[in-house]
Amino acid sequence: MAIIVNLDVMLARRKMRAKALAEHVGITEQNISLLRSGKVKGVRFETLEKICQALDCQPGDILEYQADAPG
Amino acid sequence: MKSPNTLALSRLCGRMKLLTRILQASLAIGVIYAGWSVITRPDTVSAWLADALSVPVTVTPATRLALSILAAVVAGLMFAGLQTVWQLFDRLQREKPFSYEVAALLRRAGLLALAGAVAGLVLPTAATLLATLANPPGSRTLSIGVGSDQMMLFLLAGLLFVLGHVMVLATAINDDYERIV
C-alpha cells in the first residue's frame, strides 16, 4: 500500500505503550493494533488529532506516502 | 454479557427455526404421501385433481409424470425456501443481526419467495392444461387467473428480495466503515 503508517516508530520514540495511546485516543487497543499494521481503510481526523496530541507530533510523522513500484 | 434484546431475539429465532423444521417435515410427509398415492392409487389422484381444478380431467401415465415433475419442482422450491429461512434464523441466533451472511440469506429467501410467487401464478394454468390435455376435443381447458392474493404475495416476495439486496449493500458499507478507525 502507498500509505505507510509509522505509528510503531512514534510510539517507540515517545516510549509510549499502545494501551496508553488507546486510552488517550479513546479507541480500542485492537484498533490501534490494526492501525499499526496498516490494516485499516482510513483514519478519522478526530482520531489523528488525538494521536498527534498524545504523541506530540504532526500527522506527517505518523503517515508517509511511498509510491508503489511500477509493474 | 448479552442484552435482554439479544436474548429475546435468540429465543425468537430458536422458535422460528423449530417452526421451519415442522413445516419442512410436513412438506416432506405431504410429498411422500402424494408420491405414494400417484403410484398406488391413480384414480384417487384423478379425483383430487378434478376437485382441485373444478374441471373434468383425464390422467394418463404421461400426464401423471408431467404433473409429478411440476409438483416436485414446486415442492423443491418450497423446501429450498424453508431451508434458507432456517439458515437465516440460525445465523441471526449465532451472529450479530447486521452481518453480510444474514443479508445474503435474506436476499436468497426473497429470491426463492419471488420464484415461488411466479410458480403460484403459473402452476394452476400449467396443471389445468396438463390434466385436461387428454380430454376429448372441446373439453380441454386453459385457465389463466391472477388474484389479489397472488399479486400481494408477488409484491411481498419482491419487497423481501429488494430489502435483502439493500441489506447486502448496507453491510458492505458497514464493513468498510468498521475498517476506519
Coordinates of N, CA and C in Angstrom, one line a residue:
Chain A
M1 N 0.8 -1.2 0.0 CA 0.0 0.0 0.0 C 0.9 1.2 0.0
A2 N 0.4 2.3 -0.7 CA 1.2 3.5 -0.8 C 1.3 4.3 0.5
I3 N 0.3 4.2 1.3 CA 0.4 5.0 2.6 C 1.0 4.1 3.7
I4 N 2.1 4.5 4.3 CA 2.7 3.7 5.3 C 2.4 4.4 6.7
V5 N 2.0 3.5 7.6 CA 1.7 4.1 9.0 C 3.0 3.8 9.9
N6 N 3.5 5.0 10.4 CA 4.7 4.9 11.2 C 4.4 5.0 12.7
L7 N 3.3 4.5 13.1 CA 2.9 4.7 14.5 C 3.8 3.9 15.4
D8 N 4.3 2.8 15.0 CA 5.2 2.0 15.8 C 6.5 2.8 16.1
V9 N 7.0 3.5 15.1 CA 8.2 4.3 15.3 C 7.9 5.5 16.3
M10 N 6.8 6.1 16.1 CA 6.5 7.2 17.0 C 6.2 6.8 18.5
L11 N 5.6 5.6 18.6 CA 5.4 5.0 19.9 C 6.7 4.7 20.6
A12 N 7.6 4.2 19.8 CA 9.0 3.8 20.4 C 9.7 5.1 20.7
R13 N 9.6 6.1 19.9 CA 10.3 7.4 20.2 C 9.8 8.0 21.5
R14 N 8.5 8.0 21.6 CA 7.9 8.6 22.8 C 7.8 7.7 24.0
K15 N 8.3 6.4 23.8 CA 8.3 5.4 24.8 C 6.9 5.2 25.4
M16 N 6.0 5.2 24.5 CA 4.6 5.0 25.0 C 4.1 3.7 24.6
R17 N 3.3 3.1 25.4 CA 2.7 1.8 25.0 C 1.4 1.9 24.3
A18 N 1.1 1.0 23.5 CA -0.2 1.0 22.7 C -1.4 1.2 23.5
K19 N -1.4 0.5 24.7 CA -2.5 0.5 25.6 C -2.8 2.0 26.1
A20 N -1.7 2.7 26.4 CA -1.8 4.0 26.9 C -2.4 4.9 25.8
L21 N -1.8 4.7 24.6 CA -2.3 5.5 23.5 C -3.8 5.3 23.2
A22 N -4.2 4.0 23.3 CA -5.6 3.6 23.0 C -6.5 4.3 24.1
E23 N -6.0 4.4 25.3 CA -6.8 5.0 26.4 C -6.9 6.5 26.1
H24 N -5.8 7.1 25.7 CA -5.8 8.6 25.4 C -6.7 8.9 24.2
V25 N -6.6 8.1 23.2 CA -7.4 8.4 22.0 C -8.9 8.1 22.1
G26 N -9.1 7.0 22.9 CA -10.5 6.6 23.1 C -11.0 5.6 22.1
I27 N -10.0 4.8 21.6 CA -10.4 3.7 20.7 C -9.8 2.4 21.3
T28 N -10.2 1.3 20.8 CA -9.8 0.0 21.4 C -8.3 -0.3 21.0
E29 N -7.7 -1.1 21.9 CA -6.3 -1.5 21.6 C -6.2 -2.3 20.3
Q30 N -7.3 -3.0 20.0 CA -7.3 -3.8 18.8 C -7.3 -2.9 17.6
N31 N -8.0 -1.7 17.6 CA -8.0 -0.8 16.5 C -6.6 -0.1 16.4
I32 N -5.9 0.1 17.5 CA -4.6 0.7 17.5 C -3.7 -0.3 16.8
S33 N -3.8 -1.6 17.2 CA -3.0 -2.7 16.6 C -3.3 -2.7 15.0
L34 N -4.5 -2.6 14.6 CA -4.9 -2.6 13.2 C -4.2 -1.4 12.5
L35 N -4.3 -0.3 13.2 CA -3.7 0.9 12.6 C -2.2 0.8 12.4
R36 N -1.5 0.2 13.5 CA -0.1 0.0 13.4 C 0.3 -0.9 12.3
S37 N -0.5 -1.9 12.1 CA -0.2 -2.9 11.0 C -0.7 -2.4 9.6
G38 N -1.3 -1.3 9.6 CA -1.8 -0.7 8.3 C -2.9 -1.4 7.7
K39 N -3.7 -2.2 8.5 CA -4.8 -3.0 8.0 C -6.1 -2.2 8.1
V40 N -6.1 -0.9 8.2 CA -7.3 -0.1 8.2 C -7.5 0.6 6.9
K41 N -8.8 1.0 6.6 CA -9.1 1.6 5.3 C -8.9 3.1 5.4
G42 N -9.0 3.6 6.6 CA -8.9 5.1 6.8 C -8.8 5.5 8.3
V43 N -8.4 6.7 8.5 CA -8.3 7.2 9.8 C -9.1 8.5 9.9
R44 N -9.9 8.6 10.9 CA -10.7 9.9 11.1 C -9.8 11.0 11.5
F45 N -10.1 12.2 11.1 CA -9.3 13.4 11.5 C -9.3 13.5 13.0
E46 N -10.5 13.1 13.6 CA -10.6 13.2 15.1 C -9.6 12.3 15.8
T47 N -9.5 11.0 15.2 CA -8.5 10.1 15.8 C -7.1 10.5 15.6
L48 N -6.8 11.1 14.4 CA -5.5 11.5 14.0 C -5.1 12.7 14.9
E49 N -6.1 13.6 15.2 CA -5.8 14.7 16.1 C -5.4 14.3 17.5
K50 N -6.2 13.3 18.0 CA -5.9 12.8 19.3 C -4.5 12.0 19.4
I51 N -4.2 11.3 18.3 CA -2.9 10.6 18.3 C -1.8 11.6 18.3
C52 N -1.9 12.7 17.5 CA -0.9 13.7 17.4 C -0.8 14.4 18.7
Q53 N -1.9 14.6 19.4 CA -1.9 15.3 20.7 C -1.1 14.4 21.7
A54 N -1.5 13.1 21.7 CA -0.8 12.2 22.7 C 0.6 12.0 22.4
L55 N 1.0 11.9 21.2 CA 2.4 11.7 20.8 C 3.2 12.9 20.6
D56 N 2.5 14.1 20.7 CA 3.2 15.4 20.4 C 3.9 15.4 19.1
C57 N 3.2 15.1 18.1 CA 3.8 15.1 16.7 C 2.9 15.6 15.7
Q58 N 3.3 15.6 14.4 CA 2.5 16.0 13.3 C 1.9 14.8 12.5
P59 N 0.8 15.0 11.8 CA 0.3 13.8 11.0 C 1.3 13.2 10.1
G60 N 2.2 14.1 9.6 CA 3.3 13.6 8.7 C 4.3 12.7 9.4
D61 N 4.3 12.7 10.7 CA 5.3 11.8 11.4 C 4.7 10.4 11.5
I62 N 3.4 10.4 11.4 CA 2.7 9.1 11.5 C 2.4 8.4 10.2
L63 N 2.0 9.3 9.2 CA 1.6 8.8 7.9 C 2.7 9.2 6.9
E64 N 3.0 8.3 6.0 CA 4.0 8.6 5.0 C 3.6 8.0 3.6
Y65 N 3.8 8.7 2.6 CA 3.4 8.2 1.2 C 4.7 7.7 0.5
Q66 N 4.5 6.4 0.1 CA 5.6 5.8 -0.7 C 5.0 5.3 -2.0
A67 N 5.5 5.8 -3.1 CA 4.9 5.4 -4.4 C 5.1 3.9 -4.6
D68 N 4.1 3.2 -5.2 CA 4.2 1.8 -5.5 C 5.2 1.6 -6.6
A69 N 6.0 0.5 -6.5 CA 6.9 0.2 -7.6 C 6.1 -0.1 -8.9
P70 N 6.5 0.4 -10.0 CA 5.7 0.1 -11.3 C 5.8 -1.3 -11.6
G71 N 4.7 -1.8 -12.2 CA 4.6 -3.2 -12.6 C 4.1 -4.0 -11.4
Chain B
M1 N -21.5 -10.1 28.0 CA -22.9 -10.3 28.5 C -23.9 -9.9 27.4
K2 N -24.9 -10.7 27.3 CA -25.9 -10.5 26.3 C -27.0 -9.6 26.9
S3 N -27.5 -8.7 26.0 CA -28.6 -7.8 26.4 C -29.9 -8.5 26.4
P4 N -30.9 -8.0 27.1 CA -32.2 -8.6 27.0 C -32.8 -8.7 25.6
N5 N -32.5 -7.7 24.8 CA -33.0 -7.8 23.4 C -32.3 -8.9 22.6
T6 N -31.0 -9.1 22.8 CA -30.3 -10.2 22.2 C -30.8 -11.5 22.6
L7 N -31.1 -11.6 23.9 CA -31.7 -12.9 24.4 C -33.1 -13.2 23.8
A8 N -33.9 -12.1 23.7 CA -35.2 -12.2 23.1 C -35.1 -12.6 21.7
L9 N -34.2 -12.0 20.9 CA -34.0 -12.3 19.5 C -33.6 -13.8 19.4
S10 N -32.7 -14.2 20.2 CA -32.2 -15.6 20.2 C -33.3 -16.6 20.4
R11 N -34.1 -16.2 21.4 CA -35.3 -17.1 21.8 C -36.3 -17.2 20.6
L12 N -36.5 -16.0 20.0 CA -37.5 -16.0 18.9 C -36.9 -16.8 17.7
C13 N -35.6 -16.6 17.5 CA -35.0 -17.3 16.3 C -35.1 -18.8 16.6
G14 N -34.9 -19.3 17.8 CA -35.0 -20.7 18.2 C -36.3 -21.2 17.8
R15 N -37.4 -20.4 18.2 CA -38.8 -20.9 17.9 C -39.1 -20.9 16.4
M16 N -38.6 -19.9 15.7 CA -38.8 -19.8 14.3 C -38.1 -21.0 13.6
K17 N -36.9 -21.4 14.1 CA -36.2 -22.5 13.5 C -37.0 -23.8 13.7
L18 N -37.6 -23.9 14.9 CA -38.4 -25.1 15.1 C -39.6 -25.1 14.2
L19 N -40.3 -24.0 14.1 CA -41.4 -23.9 13.2 C -41.1 -24.2 11.8
T20 N -39.9 -23.7 11.3 CA -39.5 -24.0 10.0 C -39.2 -25.5 9.7
R21 N -38.6 -26.1 10.7 CA -38.4 -27.6 10.7 C -39.7 -28.3 10.6
I22 N -40.7 -27.9 11.4 CA -42.0 -28.6 11.4 C -42.6 -28.4 10.0
L23 N -42.5 -27.2 9.4 CA -43.1 -27.0 8.1 C -42.4 -27.9 7.1
Q24 N -41.1 -28.0 7.2 CA -40.3 -28.8 6.3 C -40.7 -30.3 6.4
A25 N -40.9 -30.7 7.7 CA -41.3 -32.1 7.9 C -42.7 -32.4 7.3
S26 N -43.6 -31.4 7.5 CA -45.0 -31.6 7.0 C -44.9 -31.6 5.5
L27 N -44.1 -30.8 4.9 CA -44.0 -30.8 3.4 C -43.4 -32.1 2.9
A28 N -42.4 -32.6 3.6 CA -41.8 -33.9 3.2 C -42.8 -35.0 3.3
I29 N -43.6 -35.0 4.4 CA -44.6 -36.1 4.6 C -45.7 -35.9 3.5
G30 N -46.1 -34.7 3.2 CA -47.1 -34.5 2.1 C -46.6 -34.9 0.7
V31 N -45.3 -34.7 0.4 CA -44.7 -35.1 -0.8 C -44.6 -36.6 -0.9
I32 N -44.2 -37.2 0.2 CA -44.1 -38.7 0.2 C -45.5 -39.3 0.0
Y33 N -46.5 -38.8 0.7 CA -47.9 -39.3 0.6 C -48.4 -39.1 -0.8
A34 N -48.2 -37.9 -1.4 CA -48.6 -37.6 -2.8 C -48.0 -38.6 -3.8
G35 N -46.7 -38.8 -3.6 CA -45.9 -39.7 -4.5 C -46.4 -41.1 -4.4
W36 N -46.7 -41.5 -3.1 CA -47.2 -42.9 -2.9 C -48.6 -43.0 -3.5
S37 N -49.4 -42.0 -3.4 CA -50.8 -42.0 -4.0 C -50.7 -42.1 -5.5
V38 N -49.8 -41.3 -6.1 CA -49.7 -41.3 -7.6 C -49.3 -42.7 -8.1
I39 N -48.5 -43.4 -7.3 CA -48.0 -44.7 -7.8 C -49.1 -45.8 -7.5
T40 N -49.7 -45.7 -6.3 CA -50.6 -46.8 -5.9 C -52.1 -46.6 -6.2
R41 N -52.5 -45.3 -6.1 CA -53.9 -45.0 -6.3 C -54.2 -43.9 -7.3
P42 N -53.9 -44.2 -8.6 CA -54.1 -43.1 -9.6 C -55.5 -42.6 -9.7
D43 N -56.5 -43.4 -9.4 CA -57.9 -43.0 -9.5 C -58.2 -41.9 -8.5
T44 N -57.6 -42.1 -7.3 CA -57.8 -41.1 -6.2 C -57.2 -39.7 -6.6
V45 N -56.0 -39.8 -7.3 CA -55.3 -38.6 -7.7 C -56.1 -37.9 -8.7
S46 N -56.7 -38.7 -9.6 CA -57.6 -38.0 -10.7 C -58.7 -37.3 -10.0
A47 N -59.3 -37.9 -9.0 CA -60.5 -37.3 -8.3 C -60.0 -36.0 -7.6
W48 N -58.8 -36.1 -7.0 CA -58.2 -34.9 -6.3 C -58.1 -33.8 -7.3
L49 N -57.5 -34.1 -8.4 CA -57.2 -33.1 -9.5 C -58.5 -32.5 -10.0
A50 N -59.5 -33.3 -10.3 CA -60.8 -32.8 -10.7 C -61.4 -31.9 -9.7
D51 N -61.3 -32.3 -8.4 CA -61.8 -31.5 -7.4 C -61.1 -30.1 -7.2
A52 N -59.8 -30.2 -7.3 CA -58.9 -29.0 -7.1 C -59.1 -28.0 -8.3
L53 N -59.1 -28.6 -9.5 CA -59.2 -27.7 -10.7 C -60.6 -27.4 -11.1
S54 N -61.6 -28.1 -10.6 CA -63.0 -27.9 -10.9 C -63.3 -28.1 -12.4
V55 N -62.6 -29.0 -13.0 CA -62.9 -29.4 -14.4 C -62.7 -30.9 -14.6
P56 N -63.4 -31.5 -15.5 CA -63.2 -33.0 -15.7 C -61.8 -33.2 -16.3
V57 N -61.1 -34.2 -15.7 CA -59.7 -34.4 -16.1 C -59.5 -35.9 -16.5
T58 N -58.6 -36.1 -17.4 CA -58.2 -37.4 -17.9 C -56.7 -37.6 -17.6
V59 N -56.4 -38.5 -16.6 CA -55.0 -38.6 -16.2 C -54.4 -39.8 -16.9
T60 N -53.5 -39.6 -17.8 CA -52.7 -40.7 -18.5 C -51.4 -40.8 -17.8
P61 N -50.7 -41.9 -18.0 CA -49.4 -42.1 -17.4 C -48.4 -40.9 -17.7
A62 N -48.5 -40.4 -18.9 CA -47.6 -39.3 -19.3 C -48.0 -38.0 -18.6
T63 N -49.3 -37.8 -18.4 CA -49.8 -36.6 -17.7 C -49.4 -36.7 -16.2
R64 N -49.5 -37.9 -15.7 CA -49.2 -38.2 -14.3 C -47.7 -37.8 -14.1
L65 N -46.9 -38.3 -15.0 CA -45.4 -38.0 -14.9 C -45.2 -36.5 -15.0
A66 N -45.8 -35.8 -15.9 CA -45.6 -34.4 -16.1 C -46.1 -33.6 -14.9
L67 N -47.2 -34.0 -14.4 CA -47.8 -33.3 -13.2 C -46.9 -33.6 -11.9
S68 N -46.4 -34.8 -11.9 CA -45.5 -35.2 -10.7 C -44.2 -34.3 -10.8
I69 N -43.6 -34.1 -12.0 CA -42.4 -33.3 -12.2 C -42.7 -31.9 -11.7
L70 N -43.9 -31.4 -12.2 CA -44.3 -30.0 -11.8 C -44.4 -29.8 -10.3
A71 N -45.1 -30.8 -9.7 CA -45.3 -30.8 -8.2 C -43.9 -30.9 -7.5
A72 N -43.0 -31.7 -8.1 CA -41.7 -31.9 -7.4 C -40.9 -30.6 -7.5
V73 N -41.0 -29.9 -8.6 CA -40.3 -28.6 -8.8 C -40.8 -27.6 -7.8
V74 N -42.1 -27.5 -7.6 CA -42.7 -26.6 -6.7 C -42.3 -27.0 -5.2
A75 N -42.4 -28.3 -4.9 CA -42.0 -28.8 -3.6 C -40.6 -28.5 -3.3
G76 N -39.7 -28.7 -4.3 CA -38.3 -28.4 -4.1 C -38.0 -27.0 -3.9
L77 N -38.8 -26.1 -4.6 CA -38.6 -24.7 -4.4 C -39.1 -24.3 -3.0
M78 N -40.2 -24.9 -2.5 CA -40.6 -24.6 -1.1 C -39.7 -25.1 -0.1
F79 N -39.1 -26.3 -0.3 CA -38.2 -26.9 0.6 C -36.9 -26.0 0.7
A80 N -36.4 -25.6 -0.5 CA -35.2 -24.7 -0.5 C -35.5 -23.4 0.2
G81 N -36.7 -22.8 0.0 CA -37.0 -21.6 0.6 C -37.1 -21.8 2.1
L82 N -37.7 -22.8 2.6 CA -37.7 -23.1 4.1 C -36.3 -23.3 4.6
Q83 N -35.5 -24.0 3.9 CA -34.1 -24.3 4.4 C -33.4 -23.0 4.5
T84 N -33.6 -22.1 3.5 CA -32.9 -20.7 3.5 C -33.4 -19.9 4.8
V85 N -34.7 -20.0 5.0 CA -35.2 -19.3 6.2 C -34.7 -19.9 7.5
W86 N -34.5 -21.2 7.5 CA -33.9 -21.8 8.7 C -32.5 -21.4 8.9
Q87 N -31.7 -21.3 7.8 CA -30.3 -20.9 7.9 C -30.3 -19.4 8.3
L88 N -31.2 -18.6 7.9 CA -31.3 -17.2 8.2 C -31.5 -17.0 9.7
F89 N -32.5 -17.8 10.3 CA -32.7 -17.7 11.7 C -31.6 -18.3 12.5
D90 N -30.9 -19.3 12.0 CA -29.8 -19.9 12.7 C -28.6 -18.9 12.7
R91 N -28.3 -18.2 11.6 CA -27.3 -17.1 11.6 C -27.7 -16.0 12.6
L92 N -28.9 -15.6 12.5 CA -29.4 -14.5 13.4 C -29.2 -14.8 14.8
Q93 N -29.4 -16.1 15.2 CA -29.3 -16.6 16.5 C -27.8 -16.6 17.0
R94 N -26.9 -16.9 16.1 CA -25.5 -17.0 16.4 C -24.7 -15.8 16.2
E95 N -25.0 -15.0 15.2 CA -24.2 -13.8 14.8 C -24.9 -12.5 15.1
K96 N -24.2 -11.4 14.9 CA -24.9 -10.1 15.0 C -25.9 -10.0 13.9
P97 N -27.0 -9.3 14.1 CA -28.0 -9.2 13.1 C -27.6 -8.5 11.8
F98 N -26.7 -7.6 11.9 CA -26.3 -6.8 10.8 C -25.0 -7.4 10.2
S99 N -25.1 -8.6 9.6 CA -23.9 -9.2 9.0 C -24.2 -9.5 7.6
Y100 N -23.1 -9.7 6.8 CA -23.2 -9.9 5.4 C -24.0 -11.3 5.1
E101 N -23.7 -12.3 5.9 CA -24.3 -13.6 5.7 C -25.8 -13.5 5.9
V102 N -26.2 -12.8 7.0 CA -27.6 -12.7 7.2 C -28.3 -12.0 6.1
A103 N -27.7 -10.9 5.6 CA -28.3 -10.1 4.5 C -28.4 -11.0 3.2
A104 N -27.3 -11.7 3.0 CA -27.3 -12.6 1.7 C -28.3 -13.7 1.8
L105 N -28.6 -14.2 3.0 CA -29.6 -15.2 3.2 C -31.0 -14.6 3.0
L106 N -31.2 -13.4 3.5 CA -32.4 -12.7 3.4 C -32.7 -12.5 1.9
R107 N -31.7 -12.1 1.2 CA -31.9 -11.8 -0.3 C -32.2 -13.1 -1.0
R108 N -31.5 -14.2 -0.6 CA -31.8 -15.5 -1.2 C -33.2 -16.0 -0.9
A109 N -33.7 -15.7 0.3 CA -35.0 -16.1 0.7 C -36.0 -15.3 -0.1
G110 N -35.7 -14.0 -0.3 CA -36.6 -13.2 -1.2 C -36.7 -13.7 -2.6
L111 N -35.5 -14.1 -3.1 CA -35.5 -14.6 -4.5 C -36.3 -15.9 -4.6
L112 N -36.2 -16.8 -3.6 CA -36.9 -18.0 -3.7 C -38.4 -17.7 -3.5
A113 N -38.7 -16.8 -2.6 CA -40.2 -16.4 -2.5 C -40.7 -15.8 -3.8
L114 N -39.9 -15.1 -4.5 CA -40.3 -14.5 -5.8 C -40.5 -15.6 -6.8
A115 N -39.6 -16.6 -6.8 CA -39.8 -17.7 -7.7 C -41.0 -18.5 -7.3
G116 N -41.3 -18.6 -6.0 CA -42.5 -19.3 -5.5 C -43.7 -18.6 -6.0
A117 N -43.7 -17.3 -5.9 CA -44.8 -16.4 -6.3 C -45.1 -16.6 -7.8
V118 N -44.0 -16.6 -8.6 CA -44.2 -16.8 -10.0 C -44.8 -18.2 -10.3
A119 N -44.3 -19.2 -9.5 CA -44.8 -20.6 -9.7 C -46.2 -20.7 -9.3
G120 N -46.6 -19.9 -8.3 CA -48.0 -19.9 -7.9 C -48.9 -19.3 -8.9
L121 N -48.4 -18.4 -9.8 CA -49.2 -17.9 -10.9 C -49.2 -18.8 -12.1
V122 N -48.1 -19.5 -12.3 CA -48.0 -20.4 -13.5 C -48.6 -21.8 -13.2
L123 N -48.4 -22.3 -12.0 CA -48.8 -23.7 -11.7 C -50.3 -24.0 -12.0
P124 N -51.3 -23.3 -11.5 CA -52.6 -23.7 -11.8 C -52.9 -23.8 -13.3
T125 N -52.3 -22.8 -14.1 CA -52.5 -22.8 -15.5 C -51.9 -24.0 -16.2
A126 N -50.7 -24.3 -15.8 CA -50.0 -25.5 -16.4 C -50.7 -26.8 -15.9
A127 N -51.1 -26.9 -14.7 CA -51.7 -28.1 -14.2 C -53.1 -28.3 -14.9
T128 N -53.8 -27.3 -15.0 CA -55.1 -27.4 -15.7 C -54.9 -27.9 -17.2
L129 N -54.0 -27.3 -17.8 CA -53.7 -27.7 -19.2 C -53.3 -29.1 -19.3
L130 N -52.3 -29.5 -18.4 CA -51.8 -30.9 -18.5 C -52.9 -31.9 -18.1
A131 N -53.7 -31.6 -17.1 CA -54.8 -32.5 -16.7 C -55.9 -32.7 -17.7
T132 N -56.1 -31.7 -18.5 CA -57.2 -31.8 -19.5 C -56.7 -32.0 -20.9
L133 N -55.4 -32.2 -21.0 CA -54.8 -32.4 -22.4 C -55.4 -33.7 -23.1
A134 N -55.6 -34.7 -22.3 CA -56.1 -36.0 -22.8 C -57.6 -36.0 -22.9
N135 N -58.3 -35.0 -22.6 CA -59.7 -34.9 -22.7 C -60.1 -34.9 -24.2
P136 N -61.4 -35.3 -24.5 CA -61.8 -35.3 -25.9 C -61.8 -33.8 -26.4
P137 N -61.7 -33.6 -27.7 CA -61.6 -32.2 -28.2 C -62.9 -31.5 -27.8
G138 N -62.7 -30.3 -27.4 CA -63.8 -29.4 -26.9 C -63.9 -29.3 -25.4
S139 N -63.2 -30.3 -24.7 CA -63.3 -30.2 -23.3 C -61.9 -30.0 -22.6
R140 N -61.0 -29.6 -23.5 CA -59.7 -29.2 -23.0 C -59.8 -27.8 -22.4
T141 N -59.0 -27.6 -21.3 CA -59.2 -26.3 -20.7 C -57.9 -25.6 -20.5
L142 N -57.9 -24.3 -20.7 CA -56.7 -23.4 -20.4 C -57.2 -22.3 -19.6
S143 N -56.9 -22.3 -18.3 CA -57.4 -21.2 -17.5 C -56.3 -20.4 -16.9
I144 N -56.4 -19.1 -17.1 CA -55.3 -18.1 -16.6 C -56.0 -17.2 -15.6
G145 N -55.6 -17.3 -14.4 CA -56.2 -16.4 -13.4 C -55.2 -15.8 -12.5
V146 N -55.4 -14.5 -12.3 CA -54.5 -13.8 -11.3 C -55.4 -13.1 -10.3
G147 N -55.2 -13.5 -9.0 CA -56.0 -13.0 -7.9 C -55.2 -11.9 -7.1
S148 N -55.9 -11.2 -6.3 CA -55.3 -10.2 -5.5 C -54.3 -10.8 -4.5
D149 N -54.7 -12.0 -4.0 CA -53.8 -12.7 -3.0 C -52.4 -13.1 -3.7
Q150 N -52.5 -13.5 -4.9 CA -51.3 -13.8 -5.6 C -50.4 -12.6 -5.9
M151 N -51.1 -11.5 -6.3 CA -50.4 -10.3 -6.5 C -49.8 -9.7 -5.2
M152 N -50.5 -9.9 -4.1 CA -49.9 -9.5 -2.8 C -48.7 -10.3 -2.5
L153 N -48.8 -11.6 -2.7 CA -47.6 -12.5 -2.4 C -46.4 -12.1 -3.3
F154 N -46.7 -11.8 -4.6 CA -45.7 -11.4 -5.5 C -45.0 -10.1 -5.1
L155 N -45.9 -9.2 -4.6 CA -45.4 -7.8 -4.1 C -44.5 -8.0 -2.9
L156 N -45.0 -8.9 -1.9 CA -44.3 -9.1 -0.7 C -42.9 -9.8 -0.9
A157 N -43.0 -10.8 -1.9 CA -41.7 -11.5 -2.2 C -40.7 -10.6 -2.9
G158 N -41.2 -9.7 -3.7 CA -40.3 -8.7 -4.4 C -39.8 -7.7 -3.3
L159 N -40.6 -7.3 -2.4 CA -40.2 -6.4 -1.3 C -39.1 -7.1 -0.5
L160 N -39.3 -8.4 -0.2 CA -38.3 -9.1 0.6 C -36.9 -9.2 -0.1
F161 N -37.0 -9.4 -1.4 CA -35.8 -9.6 -2.2 C -35.1 -8.2 -2.3
V162 N -35.8 -7.1 -2.5 CA -35.2 -5.8 -2.6 C -34.6 -5.4 -1.2
L163 N -35.3 -5.7 -0.2 CA -34.9 -5.5 1.2 C -33.5 -6.2 1.5
G164 N -33.5 -7.5 1.0 CA -32.3 -8.3 1.2 C -31.1 -7.7 0.5
H165 N -31.4 -7.2 -0.8 CA -30.4 -6.7 -1.6 C -29.8 -5.4 -1.0
V166 N -30.7 -4.6 -0.5 CA -30.3 -3.3 0.2 C -29.5 -3.6 1.4
M167 N -29.9 -4.7 2.2 CA -29.1 -5.1 3.4 C -27.7 -5.6 3.0
V168 N -27.6 -6.3 1.9 CA -26.3 -6.7 1.4 C -25.4 -5.5 1.1
L169 N -26.0 -4.5 0.4 CA -25.2 -3.3 0.1 C -24.8 -2.6 1.4
A170 N -25.8 -2.5 2.3 CA -25.6 -1.8 3.6 C -24.5 -2.4 4.4
T171 N -24.5 -3.8 4.4 CA -23.5 -4.5 5.2 C -22.1 -4.3 4.6
A172 N -22.0 -4.2 3.3 CA -20.7 -3.9 2.7 C -20.2 -2.5 3.1
I173 N -21.1 -1.5 3.1 CA -20.8 -0.2 3.5 C -20.4 -0.2 5.0
N174 N -21.1 -1.0 5.8 CA -20.8 -1.0 7.2 C -19.5 -1.7 7.5
D175 N -19.1 -2.7 6.7 CA -17.8 -3.4 6.8 C -16.7 -2.4 6.5
D176 N -16.9 -1.5 5.5 CA -16.0 -0.5 5.1 C -15.8 0.5 6.3
Y177 N -17.0 0.9 6.8 CA -17.0 1.9 7.9 C -16.2 1.4 9.1
E178 N -16.4 0.0 9.4 CA -15.8 -0.5 10.5 C -14.3 -0.6 10.4
R179 N -13.8 -0.5 9.2 CA -12.3 -0.5 8.9 C -11.7 0.9 9.0
I180 N -12.5 1.9 9.3 CA -12.0 3.2 9.5 C -11.9 3.5 11.0
V181 N -10.7 3.8 11.5 CA -10.6 4.0 13.0 C -10.6 5.4 13.4

